[in-house]
Tab-separated table of C-alpha atoms and ligand atoms in Angstrom:
chain	number	residue	atom	x	y	z
F	1318	MET	CA	0.006	0.177	-0.034
F	1319	ILE	CA	1.174	3.391	-0.632
F	1320	VAL	CA	-0.019	5.678	2.276
F	1321	THR	CA	0.907	9.290	2.570
F	1322	GLU	CA	-0.324	12.303	4.746
F	1323	ILE	CA	-2.817	12.781	2.054
F	1324	ASN	CA	-4.658	9.399	2.976
F	1325	ARG	CA	-5.069	10.594	6.460
F	1326	LEU	CA	-5.773	14.228	5.853
F	1327	PHE	CA	-8.717	13.268	3.326
F	1328	GLY	CA	-9.749	9.811	4.673
F	1329	LEU	CA	-8.713	8.255	1.434
F	1330	LYS	CA	-7.485	4.536	0.633
F	1331	TYR	CA	-5.373	5.943	-2.357
F	1332	PRO	CA	-3.715	9.548	-2.356
F	1333	ILE	CA	-5.314	10.296	-5.742
F	1334	PHE	CA	-7.676	13.295	-6.656
F	1335	GLN	CA	-9.639	13.236	-9.807
F	1336	GLY	CA	-9.504	16.534	-11.729
F	1337	GLY	CA	-12.413	18.834	-11.635
F	1338	MET	CA	-12.888	19.227	-15.342
F	1339	ALA	CA	-15.458	21.805	-16.691
F	1340	TRP	CA	-18.585	20.284	-18.334
F	1341	ILE	CA	-17.279	16.757	-17.591
F	1342	SER	CA	-16.780	16.027	-13.906
F	1343	ASN	CA	-20.193	15.375	-12.475
F	1344	GLY	CA	-21.568	13.434	-9.475
F	1345	GLN	CA	-21.506	10.232	-11.128
F	1346	LEU	CA	-17.710	10.270	-12.012
F	1347	ALA	CA	-16.925	11.931	-8.607
F	1348	ALA	CA	-18.767	9.152	-6.736
F	1349	ALA	CA	-17.095	6.430	-8.776
F	1350	VAL	CA	-13.612	7.909	-7.939
F	1351	SER	CA	-14.622	8.347	-4.276
F	1352	ASN	CA	-16.225	4.763	-4.115
F	1353	ALA	CA	-12.790	3.653	-5.516
F	1354	GLY	CA	-10.941	5.082	-2.615
F	1355	GLY	CA	-9.699	8.369	-4.183
F	1356	LEU	CA	-11.143	11.817	-3.986
F	1357	GLY	CA	-13.779	12.515	-6.664
F	1358	VAL	CA	-14.351	16.012	-7.612
F	1359	ILE	CA	-17.471	17.812	-9.205
F	1360	SER	CA	-16.962	20.750	-11.443
F	1361	SER	CA	-19.004	23.656	-10.623
F	1362	ILE	CA	-18.877	25.305	-14.039
F	1363	ASN	CA	-21.366	23.077	-15.857
F	1364	GLU	CA	-24.982	24.229	-16.250
F	1365	GLY	CA	-25.455	26.640	-13.275
F	1366	GLU	CA	-26.509	26.517	-9.661
F	1367	GLU	CA	-29.368	24.189	-9.538
F	1368	ALA	CA	-27.222	21.615	-11.558
F	1369	LEU	CA	-24.405	21.843	-9.079
F	1370	ARG	CA	-26.752	21.218	-6.292
F	1371	ARG	CA	-28.205	18.301	-8.287
F	1372	GLU	CA	-24.855	16.811	-9.082
F	1373	ILE	CA	-23.669	17.086	-5.195
F	1374	THR	CA	-26.896	15.128	-4.390
F	1375	THR	CA	-26.374	12.524	-7.133
F	1376	CYS	CA	-22.750	12.067	-5.826
F	1377	ARG	CA	-23.913	11.706	-2.217
F	1378	SER	CA	-26.644	9.204	-3.211
F	1379	LEU	CA	-24.222	7.219	-5.222
F	1380	LEU	CA	-21.548	6.974	-2.449
F	1381	HIS	CA	-21.232	3.516	-0.726
F	1382	ASN	CA	-20.477	5.041	2.509
F	1383	PRO	CA	-21.730	8.591	3.493
F	1384	ASP	CA	-18.440	9.238	5.152
F	1385	PHE	CA	-16.584	8.903	1.918
F	1386	PRO	CA	-15.157	12.322	1.060
F	1387	PHE	CA	-15.762	14.244	-2.219
F	1388	ALA	CA	-14.923	17.739	-3.468
F	1389	ILE	CA	-16.244	20.537	-5.761
F	1390	ASN	CA	-14.028	22.462	-7.972
F	1391	VAL	CA	-14.461	26.196	-8.001
F	1392	MET	CA	-12.866	27.832	-10.978
F	1393	LEU	CA	-12.242	31.273	-9.605
F	1394	MET	CA	-12.156	33.014	-13.098
F	1395	SER	CA	-15.782	31.868	-13.746
F	1396	PRO	CA	-18.841	34.283	-13.091
F	1397	GLN	CA	-20.315	31.216	-11.291
F	1398	ALA	CA	-17.595	31.206	-8.506
F	1399	GLN	CA	-19.455	33.083	-6.041
F	1400	ALA	CA	-22.543	31.092	-6.251
F	1401	ALA	CA	-20.432	27.758	-6.025
F	1402	ALA	CA	-18.677	29.049	-3.002
F	1403	ASP	CA	-22.136	29.641	-1.226
F	1404	ILE	CA	-23.324	26.154	-2.426
F	1405	ALA	CA	-20.221	24.476	-0.823
F	1406	VAL	CA	-21.164	25.960	2.523
F	1407	GLU	CA	-24.989	25.428	2.145
F	1408	MET	CA	-24.572	21.836	1.232
F	1409	GLN	CA	-21.630	21.070	3.582
F	1410	VAL	CA	-19.246	19.893	0.937
F	1411	PRO	CA	-16.295	18.467	2.737
F	1412	VAL	CA	-13.640	19.675	0.338
F	1413	VAL	CA	-13.191	22.612	-2.086
F	1414	ILE	CA	-10.663	22.563	-4.766
F	1415	THR	CA	-10.001	26.046	-6.391
F	1416	GLY	CA	-8.285	26.796	-9.823
F	1417	ALA	CA	-7.392	29.787	-11.872
F	1418	GLY	CA	-6.698	32.248	-9.027
F	1419	LEU	CA	-6.309	32.698	-5.267
F	1420	PRO	CA	-9.598	31.817	-3.091
F	1421	THR	CA	-8.877	34.840	-0.824
F	1422	PRO	CA	-12.490	36.228	-0.814
F	1423	TYR	CA	-14.102	32.833	0.079
F	1424	MET	CA	-11.426	31.430	2.519
F	1425	LYS	CA	-12.878	32.627	5.876
F	1426	LYS	CA	-16.362	31.294	5.199
F	1427	TRP	CA	-15.243	27.938	4.068
F	1428	LEU	CA	-12.835	27.383	6.855
F	1429	ALA	CA	-15.447	28.536	9.346
F	1430	ALA	CA	-17.818	25.918	7.813
F	1431	GLY	CA	-15.116	23.233	8.415
F	1432	ILE	CA	-14.381	22.856	4.521
F	1433	LYS	CA	-10.969	21.593	3.691
F	1434	VAL	CA	-9.577	23.836	0.909
F	1435	VAL	CA	-7.040	22.744	-1.670
F	1436	PRO	CA	-6.047	25.458	-4.221
F	1437	VAL	CA	-4.567	24.496	-7.484
F	1438	VAL	CA	-1.147	26.419	-7.894
F	1439	PRO	CA	1.146	27.051	-10.726
F	1440	SER	CA	4.233	28.635	-8.951
F	1441	THR	CA	5.838	28.863	-5.588
F	1442	GLY	CA	4.638	32.367	-4.794
F	1443	ILE	CA	0.917	31.402	-5.279
F	1444	ALA	CA	1.457	28.139	-3.249
F	1445	LYS	CA	2.881	30.194	-0.262
F	1446	MET	CA	-0.091	32.683	-0.536
F	1447	ALA	CA	-2.637	29.728	-0.495
F	1448	ALA	CA	-0.718	28.216	2.563
F	1449	ARG	CA	-1.094	31.547	4.364
F	1450	LEU	CA	-4.783	31.639	3.629
F	1451	GLY	CA	-5.347	28.356	5.568
F	1452	ALA	CA	-5.176	25.831	2.574
F	1453	CYS	CA	-4.662	22.413	4.138
F	1454	ALA	CA	-2.659	21.154	0.927
F	1455	VAL	CA	-2.026	22.560	-2.547
F	1456	ILE	CA	-2.166	21.056	-5.838
F	1457	ALA	CA	1.203	21.802	-7.872
F	1458	GLU	CA	-0.145	21.736	-11.478
F	1459	GLY	CA	2.325	21.488	-14.204
F	1460	GLY	CA	1.677	22.775	-17.758
F	1461	GLU	CA	1.291	19.089	-19.051
F	1462	SER	CA	-2.263	19.359	-17.836
F	1463	GLY	CA	-5.244	19.814	-19.983
F	1464	GLY	CA	-7.344	22.895	-19.849
F	1465	HIS	CA	-6.074	26.109	-18.366
F	1466	VAL	CA	-2.351	25.809	-17.632
F	1467	GLY	CA	0.646	27.504	-15.905
F	1468	ASP	CA	4.233	27.896	-17.480
F	1469	LEU	CA	6.217	25.319	-15.366
F	1470	THR	CA	6.357	21.714	-15.912
F	1471	THR	CA	5.472	19.142	-13.053
F	1472	MET	CA	8.950	18.004	-13.052
F	1473	VAL	CA	10.132	21.582	-11.758
F	1474	LEU	CA	7.124	22.849	-10.126
F	1475	THR	CA	6.492	19.940	-7.654
F	1476	PRO	CA	9.864	19.900	-5.840
F	1477	GLN	CA	9.966	23.661	-5.665
F	1478	VAL	CA	6.446	23.763	-4.197
F	1479	ALA	CA	7.183	20.991	-1.900
F	1480	ASP	CA	10.110	23.219	-0.493
F	1481	ALA	CA	8.267	26.247	-0.441
F	1482	VAL	CA	5.341	25.163	1.796
F	1483	SER	CA	4.888	22.895	4.831
F	1484	ILE	CA	1.591	21.579	3.945
F	1485	PRO	CA	1.238	18.519	1.748
F	1486	VAL	CA	1.674	18.758	-1.992
F	1487	ILE	CA	-0.446	16.892	-4.603
F	1488	ALA	CA	1.211	16.771	-8.030
F	1489	ALA	CA	-0.827	17.157	-11.342
F	1490	GLY	CA	0.024	17.368	-14.980
F	1491	GLY	CA	1.058	14.498	-17.083
F	1492	ILE	CA	0.298	11.658	-14.650
F	1493	ALA	CA	-1.433	8.651	-16.242
F	1494	ASP	CA	0.055	5.663	-14.761
F	1495	GLY	CA	2.116	4.251	-11.679
F	1496	ARG	CA	5.489	5.604	-12.967
F	1497	GLY	CA	4.029	9.022	-12.760
F	1498	VAL	CA	2.756	8.447	-9.091
F	1499	ALA	CA	6.034	7.094	-8.130
F	1500	ALA	CA	7.931	10.074	-9.591
F	1501	SER	CA	5.518	12.411	-8.070
F	1502	LEU	CA	6.370	10.959	-4.564
F	1503	MET	CA	9.963	11.199	-5.419
F	1504	LEU	CA	9.745	14.857	-6.199
F	1505	GLY	CA	8.207	15.411	-2.826
F	1506	ALA	CA	4.362	15.211	-3.478
F	1507	ALA	CA	2.365	13.260	-1.153
F	1508	GLY	CA	-0.309	12.507	-3.716
F	1509	VAL	CA	-1.462	13.020	-7.369
F	1510	GLN	CA	-4.412	14.678	-9.404
F	1511	CYS	CA	-5.254	12.932	-12.466
F	1512	GLY	CA	-7.785	14.696	-14.894
F	1513	THR	CA	-7.282	13.244	-18.510
F	1514	CYS	CA	-7.159	9.561	-17.324
F	1515	PHE	CA	-10.426	9.752	-15.420
F	1516	LEU	CA	-11.942	11.671	-18.525
F	1517	THR	CA	-11.709	8.158	-20.103
F	1518	ALA	CA	-13.215	6.258	-17.228
F	1519	LYS	CA	-16.435	4.213	-17.826
F	1520	GLU	CA	-18.378	6.308	-15.249
F	1521	CYS	CA	-17.283	9.595	-17.070
F	1522	GLY	CA	-20.318	10.755	-19.328
F	1523	VAL	CA	-18.325	12.885	-21.659
F	1524	HIS	CA	-19.293	12.189	-25.161
F	1525	ALA	CA	-18.027	8.952	-26.665
F	1526	ASN	CA	-16.289	11.052	-29.547
F	1527	TYR	CA	-14.190	12.967	-26.835
F	1528	LYS	CA	-12.922	9.676	-25.432
F	1529	GLN	CA	-11.999	8.347	-28.775
F	1530	LYS	CA	-10.116	11.595	-29.655
F	1531	ILE	CA	-8.065	10.897	-26.665
F	1532	PHE	CA	-7.538	7.135	-27.330
F	1533	GLN	CA	-6.323	8.229	-30.751
F	1534	ALA	CA	-3.869	11.013	-29.655
F	1535	LYS	CA	-0.254	10.662	-30.082
F	1536	ASP	CA	2.377	12.357	-27.793
F	1537	ILE	CA	2.628	15.543	-29.870
F	1538	ASP	CA	-0.997	16.008	-30.488
F	1539	THR	CA	-1.790	18.685	-27.948
F	1540	ILE	CA	-1.516	22.596	-28.345
F	1541	VAL	CA	-1.588	25.397	-25.942
F	1542	THR	CA	-3.830	28.430	-27.111
F	1543	GLY	CA	-5.092	31.598	-25.454
F	1544	LYS	CA	-1.844	32.977	-24.227
F	1545	ARG	CA	-2.646	36.125	-26.127
F	1546	LEU	CA	-5.871	36.443	-23.862
F	1547	GLY	CA	-4.044	35.734	-20.603
F	1548	HIS	CA	-5.627	32.264	-20.116
F	1549	PRO	CA	-3.772	29.541	-21.974
F	1550	VAL	CA	-5.486	26.400	-22.442
F	1551	ARG	CA	-4.071	22.952	-23.627
F	1552	SER	CA	-6.499	20.956	-25.833
F	1553	LEU	CA	-6.014	18.295	-28.597
F	1554	LYS	CA	-5.133	19.782	-32.031
F	1555	ASN	CA	-8.133	19.758	-34.286
F	1556	ALA	CA	-9.785	22.446	-36.638
F	1557	PHE	CA	-10.827	24.296	-33.717
F	1558	SER	CA	-7.589	24.756	-31.916
F	1559	ARG	CA	-5.766	25.261	-35.334
F	1560	GLN	CA	-8.016	28.083	-36.113
F	1561	PHE	CA	-7.788	29.633	-32.606
F	1562	ALA	CA	-3.979	29.529	-32.850
F	1563	ASP	CA	-4.170	31.206	-36.221
F	1564	MET	CA	-6.636	33.854	-35.002
F	1565	GLU	CA	-4.302	34.637	-32.059
F	1566	TYR	CA	-1.397	35.653	-34.383
F	1567	ASN	CA	-3.626	37.617	-36.520
F	1568	THR	CA	-3.164	41.251	-35.168
F	1569	ASN	CA	-6.212	42.521	-37.200
F	1570	LEU	CA	-8.456	40.661	-34.783
F	1571	SER	CA	-9.288	41.963	-31.421
F	1572	ASP	CA	-9.331	39.877	-28.424
F	1573	GLN	CA	-12.947	40.233	-28.108
F	1574	GLU	CA	-13.443	38.370	-31.420
F	1575	ILE	CA	-11.054	35.686	-30.390
F	1576	GLU	CA	-12.968	35.268	-27.151
F	1577	SER	CA	-16.169	34.969	-28.867
F	1578	PHE	CA	-14.716	32.330	-31.253
F	1579	GLY	CA	-13.774	30.200	-28.179
F	1580	ALA	CA	-17.081	30.685	-26.266
F	1581	GLY	CA	-18.980	27.394	-25.950
F	1582	ALA	CA	-16.305	25.462	-27.467
F	1583	LEU	CA	-15.622	22.839	-24.579
F	1584	ARG	CA	-19.448	22.240	-24.249
F	1585	ARG	CA	-19.605	21.567	-28.026
F	1586	ALA	CA	-17.127	18.941	-27.720
F	1587	ALA	CA	-17.706	17.317	-24.294
F	1588	LEU	CA	-21.631	17.427	-24.633
F	1589	GLU	CA	-22.317	17.405	-28.287
F	1590	GLY	CA	-19.496	15.346	-29.390
F	1591	ASP	CA	-18.205	17.719	-32.062
F	1592	VAL	CA	-14.533	16.949	-31.653
F	1593	GLN	CA	-13.378	18.913	-34.709
F	1594	ASN	CA	-15.155	22.333	-33.975
F	1595	GLY	CA	-15.137	22.082	-30.234
F	1596	SER	CA	-12.284	22.229	-27.725
F	1597	VAL	CA	-10.908	18.883	-26.649
F	1598	MET	CA	-9.071	19.852	-23.531
F	1599	ALA	CA	-6.721	17.072	-22.521
F	1600	GLY	CA	-3.132	16.705	-21.055
F	1601	GLN	CA	-0.089	15.763	-22.567
F	1602	CYS	CA	-0.543	12.199	-21.327
F	1603	ALA	CA	-3.546	11.599	-23.533
F	1604	ALA	CA	-1.471	9.270	-25.645
F	1605	MET	CA	-0.735	7.061	-22.628
F	1606	LEU	CA	-4.524	6.133	-22.428
F	1607	HIS	CA	-5.666	3.225	-24.548
F	1608	GLU	CA	-8.704	1.779	-23.362
F	1609	GLU	CA	-11.835	2.524	-21.141
F	1610	LYS	CA	-11.688	1.216	-17.554
F	1611	THR	CA	-13.654	1.927	-14.597
F	1612	ALA	CA	-12.415	4.496	-12.153
F	1613	GLN	CA	-11.693	1.626	-9.808
F	1614	GLN	CA	-9.467	-0.248	-12.221
F	1615	ILE	CA	-7.667	2.966	-13.201
F	1616	ILE	CA	-6.724	3.515	-9.635
F	1617	VAL	CA	-5.957	-0.131	-8.843
F	1618	ASP	CA	-3.666	-0.580	-11.855
F	1619	MET	CA	-1.927	2.826	-11.371
F	1620	PHE	CA	-1.045	2.065	-7.690
F	1621	ALA	CA	-0.076	-1.490	-8.219
F	1622	GLN	CA	2.339	-0.169	-10.830
F	1623	ALA	CA	3.518	2.493	-8.608
F	1624	GLU	CA	4.139	0.080	-5.753
F	1625	HIS	CA	5.867	-2.240	-8.227
F	1626	VAL	CA	8.411	0.666	-9.413
F	1627	LEU	CA	9.046	2.042	-6.011
F	1628	ALA	CA	9.830	-1.528	-4.646
F	1629	CYS	CA	12.197	-2.187	-7.607
F	1630	ALA	CA	13.782	1.194	-7.157
F	1631	GLY	CA	16.612	-0.212	-5.007
F	1632	LYS	CA	18.126	-1.829	-8.094
F	1633	PHE	CA	19.518	1.632	-9.022
F	1634	LEU	CA	21.610	1.569	-5.673
F	1635	THR	CA	24.755	-0.449	-5.216
F	1636	GLU	CA	27.094	-0.847	-2.334
F	1637	GLU	CA	30.305	-0.570	-4.322
F	1638	GLU	CA	31.711	2.158	-6.317
F	1639	SER	CA	31.407	0.906	-9.821
F	1640	HIS	CA	33.414	3.020	-11.966
F	1641	ALA	CA	37.206	3.388	-11.842
Z	320	TUI	O1	-8.515	25.656	-13.742
Z	320	TUI	C1	-7.867	24.804	-14.134
Z	320	TUI	N1	-7.994	24.208	-15.377
Z	320	TUI	C2	-9.018	24.411	-16.187
Z	320	TUI	S1	-10.366	25.534	-15.753
Z	320	TUI	C3	-11.084	25.070	-17.350
Z	320	TUI	S2	-12.459	25.855	-17.801
Z	320	TUI	C4	-12.149	26.985	-18.927
Z	320	TUI	N2	-13.082	27.046	-19.984
Z	320	TUI	C5	-12.806	27.709	-21.158
Z	320	TUI	C6	-11.490	28.621	-21.147
Z	320	TUI	C7	-10.645	28.558	-20.162
Z	320	TUI	C8	-11.009	27.731	-19.168
Z	320	TUI	C9	-10.520	24.449	-18.017
Z	320	TUI	N3	-9.234	23.878	-17.304
Z	320	TUI	N4	-6.610	24.384	-13.544
Z	320	TUI	C10	-6.219	24.933	-12.252
Z	320	TUI	C11	-5.283	25.836	-12.543
Z	320	TUI	N5	-5.190	27.010	-11.907
Z	320	TUI	N6	-4.277	26.016	-13.522
Z	320	TUI	C12	-3.562	27.071	-13.264
Z	320	TUI	C13	-4.205	27.773	-12.139
Z	320	TUI	C14	-3.794	28.926	-11.457
Z	320	TUI	C15	-3.498	29.989	-12.277
Z	320	TUI	C16	-3.007	31.311	-11.530
Z	320	TUI	C17	-4.004	29.028	-10.193
Z	320	TUI	C18	-3.637	30.242	-9.430
Z	320	TUI	C19	-3.341	31.310	-10.097
Z	320	TUI	O2	-2.941	32.424	-9.516
Z	320	TUI	C20	-2.524	33.605	-10.111
Z	320	TUI	C21	-3.214	34.781	-9.804
Z	320	TUI	O3	-2.658	35.872	-10.182
Z	320	TUI	O4	-4.439	34.799	-9.259
């Protein structure tokens, strides 16, 4: 078994969080991950307030044990952030994960309600601020991730964040198998968060075309667009992302025109299955995923491989000086 302070802090069998993916991470997926011993996460930017309440209720109804924890993800750039922050308190959600900013305006209320807060951080500076605000852990998310990304890679961000804060660090970005879990632990993380691999889970209701697009992806098939607008996003290359990239380089177009082109694109791919003209957000590890598995099987396989590679790691150590 791999046991870290993340297991104890959140009451988990495995130190793994599911990514809170907009339009994708619902109550059904979150419950499947939490039932498998990880932390399931519901995205709060799907279809509005009532939908969020409904997904939280669905998740609770599907949990095998009412004490199993789950989380909601609050995307702080979203106009729905305030409403989601209030719903977390109203519905006594045990954990809130924040992204795309610092959760300063909401911390007091969440902490008073006994909610554990885990911000996603793209740098050591933001990690330190999150710790000072009262976060109980941080997610160091490297730019290998899908969706809204920071600049640094998981490889360099994780150890620097681990050195910068005294709360536990969860590594995210590019982790899709047990080698990624083992490497994250070696980099100073106490757990991992995985988005793309849970996107392909049987219990994930994303459109079948979206899953197929991920299974067909090669290593170099993702692209980051949106830097010009201040919110870079990683997605799979397709007609939409190529055109978005072209528009970004076109100085005759206003930021507003580019924003309008991107509006609704994730929904188009995730719900309607238009994986050519929609945004198929996915991480660089997409090419490591080949088949649909249950959330339980994803976690069991990942941690069995992590245990194996960690148990074999001693092979790199030798008693003797081997070179002259
Ligand atoms: O939030 C994410 N990933 C996301 S959100 C999303 S929804 C979306 N839809 C359409 C267009 C754009 C996004 C898709 N993927 N990850 C968490 C994350 N947080 N990544 C980076 C950060 C972050 C960035 C800056 C966290 C804090 C931060 O603070 C800087 C500051 O100045 O506040």
